[in-house]
PDB file of C-alpha atoms in Angstrom:
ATOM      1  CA  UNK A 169     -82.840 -35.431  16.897  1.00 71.00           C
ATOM      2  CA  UNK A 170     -81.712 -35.092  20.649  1.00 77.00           C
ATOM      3  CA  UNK A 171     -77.918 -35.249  18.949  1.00 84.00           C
ATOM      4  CA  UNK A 172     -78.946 -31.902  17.377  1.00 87.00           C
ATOM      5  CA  UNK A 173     -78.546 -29.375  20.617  1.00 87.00           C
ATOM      6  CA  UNK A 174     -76.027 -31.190  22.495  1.00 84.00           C
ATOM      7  CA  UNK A 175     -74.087 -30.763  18.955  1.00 82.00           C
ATOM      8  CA  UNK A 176     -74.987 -27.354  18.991  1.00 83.00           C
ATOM      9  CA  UNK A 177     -74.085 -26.480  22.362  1.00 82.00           C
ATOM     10  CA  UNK A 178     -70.673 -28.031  21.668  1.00 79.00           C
ATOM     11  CA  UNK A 179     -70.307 -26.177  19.056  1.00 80.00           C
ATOM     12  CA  UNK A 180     -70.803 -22.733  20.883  1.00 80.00           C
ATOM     13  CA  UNK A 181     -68.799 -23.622  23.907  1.00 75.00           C
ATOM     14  CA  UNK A 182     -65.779 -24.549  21.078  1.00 73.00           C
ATOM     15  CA  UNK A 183     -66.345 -20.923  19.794  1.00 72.00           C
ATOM     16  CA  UNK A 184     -65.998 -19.416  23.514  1.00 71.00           C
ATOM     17  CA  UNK A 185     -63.188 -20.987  24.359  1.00 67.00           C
ATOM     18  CA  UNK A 186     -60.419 -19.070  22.417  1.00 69.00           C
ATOM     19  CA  UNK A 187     -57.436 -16.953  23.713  1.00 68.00           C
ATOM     20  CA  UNK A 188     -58.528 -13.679  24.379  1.00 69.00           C
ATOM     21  CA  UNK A 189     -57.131 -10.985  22.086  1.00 65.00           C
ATOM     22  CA  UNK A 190     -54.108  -9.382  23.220  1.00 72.00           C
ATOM     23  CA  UNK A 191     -54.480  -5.567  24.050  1.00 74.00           C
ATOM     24  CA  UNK A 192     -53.001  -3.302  21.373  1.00 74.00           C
ATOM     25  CA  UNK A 193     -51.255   0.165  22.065  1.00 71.00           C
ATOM     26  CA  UNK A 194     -53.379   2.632  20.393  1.00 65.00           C
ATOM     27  CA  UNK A 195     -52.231   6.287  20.545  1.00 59.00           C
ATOM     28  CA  UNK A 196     -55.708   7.859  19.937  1.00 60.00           C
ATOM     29  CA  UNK A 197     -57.163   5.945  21.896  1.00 56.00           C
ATOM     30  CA  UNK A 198     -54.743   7.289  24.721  1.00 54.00           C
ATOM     31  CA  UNK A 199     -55.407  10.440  23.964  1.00 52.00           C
ATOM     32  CA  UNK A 200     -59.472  10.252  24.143  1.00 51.00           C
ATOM     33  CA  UNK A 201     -58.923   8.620  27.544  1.00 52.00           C
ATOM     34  CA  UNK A 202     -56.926  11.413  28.989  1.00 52.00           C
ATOM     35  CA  UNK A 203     -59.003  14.055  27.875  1.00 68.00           C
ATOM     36  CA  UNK A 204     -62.739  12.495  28.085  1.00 74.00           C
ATOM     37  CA  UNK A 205     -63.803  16.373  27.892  1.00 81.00           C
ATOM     38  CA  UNK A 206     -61.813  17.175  24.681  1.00 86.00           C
ATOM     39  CA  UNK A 207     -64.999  16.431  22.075  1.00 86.00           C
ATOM     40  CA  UNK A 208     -67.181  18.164  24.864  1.00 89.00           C
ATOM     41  CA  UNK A 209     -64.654  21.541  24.747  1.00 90.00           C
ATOM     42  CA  UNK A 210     -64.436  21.423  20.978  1.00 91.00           C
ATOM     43  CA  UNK A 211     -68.258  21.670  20.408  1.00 92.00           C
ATOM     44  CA  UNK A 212     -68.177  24.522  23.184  1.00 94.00           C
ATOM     45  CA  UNK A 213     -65.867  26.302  21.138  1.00 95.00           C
ATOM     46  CA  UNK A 214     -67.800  25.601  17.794  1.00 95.00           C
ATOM     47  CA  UNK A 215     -71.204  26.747  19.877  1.00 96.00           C
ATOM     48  CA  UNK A 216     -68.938  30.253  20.770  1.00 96.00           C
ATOM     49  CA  UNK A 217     -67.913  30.497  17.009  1.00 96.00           C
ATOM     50  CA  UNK A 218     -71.468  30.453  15.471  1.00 96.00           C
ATOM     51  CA  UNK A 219     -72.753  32.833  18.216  1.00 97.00           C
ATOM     52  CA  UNK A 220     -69.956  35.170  17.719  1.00 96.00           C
ATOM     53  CA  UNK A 221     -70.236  34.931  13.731  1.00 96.00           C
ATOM     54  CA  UNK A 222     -74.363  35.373  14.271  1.00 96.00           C
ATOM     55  CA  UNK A 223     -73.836  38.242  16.235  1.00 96.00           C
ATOM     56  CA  UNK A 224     -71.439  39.986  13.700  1.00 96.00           C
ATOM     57  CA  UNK A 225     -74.226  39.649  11.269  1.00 96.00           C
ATOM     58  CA  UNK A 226     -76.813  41.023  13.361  1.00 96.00           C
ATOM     59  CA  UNK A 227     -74.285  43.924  13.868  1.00 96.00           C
ATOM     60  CA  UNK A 228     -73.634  44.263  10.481  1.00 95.00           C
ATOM     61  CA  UNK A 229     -77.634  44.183   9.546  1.00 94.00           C
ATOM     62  CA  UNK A 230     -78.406  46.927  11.978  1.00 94.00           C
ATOM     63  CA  UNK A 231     -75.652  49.305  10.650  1.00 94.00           C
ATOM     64  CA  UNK A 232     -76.771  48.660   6.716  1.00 94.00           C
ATOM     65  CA  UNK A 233     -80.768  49.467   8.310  1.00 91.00           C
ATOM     66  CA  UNK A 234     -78.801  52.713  10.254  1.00 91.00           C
ATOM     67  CA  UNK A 235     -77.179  53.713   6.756  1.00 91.00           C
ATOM     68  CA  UNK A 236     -80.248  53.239   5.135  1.00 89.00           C
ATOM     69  CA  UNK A 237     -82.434  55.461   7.411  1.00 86.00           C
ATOM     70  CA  UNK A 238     -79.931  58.414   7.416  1.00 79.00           C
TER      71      UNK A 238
END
């Protein structure tokens, strides 16, 4: 029974002891590194899109209610 964790603790330091992985050239991964505000910009510009398209169709509401009134 004492055999049990030593064996076990063997066991895991076996699994540790590997090679670590060698590093891997990744383009994308280059390219999210150099721009770290890239995904922050893009949802800017999607935030700017919807307000500009919401805006449109308030502008396009008021001047079916100006048509109407006339």
């Amino acid at each position: 029974m004492k055999a049990i964790p030593a064996l076990l603790c063997l066991l895991s330091l076996a699994a540790c002891t590997g090679k670590p992985p060698t590093p891997q050239s990744d383009p994308s991964a280059a390219t999210s590194s150099s721009a770290p505000w890239s995904a922050m910009k893009q949802d800017e510009q999607r935030a700017k899109d919807v307000q500009k398209q919401a805006n449109q169709h308030a502008a396009d509401e008021a001047k079916q209610i100006d048509q109407q009134t006339q």
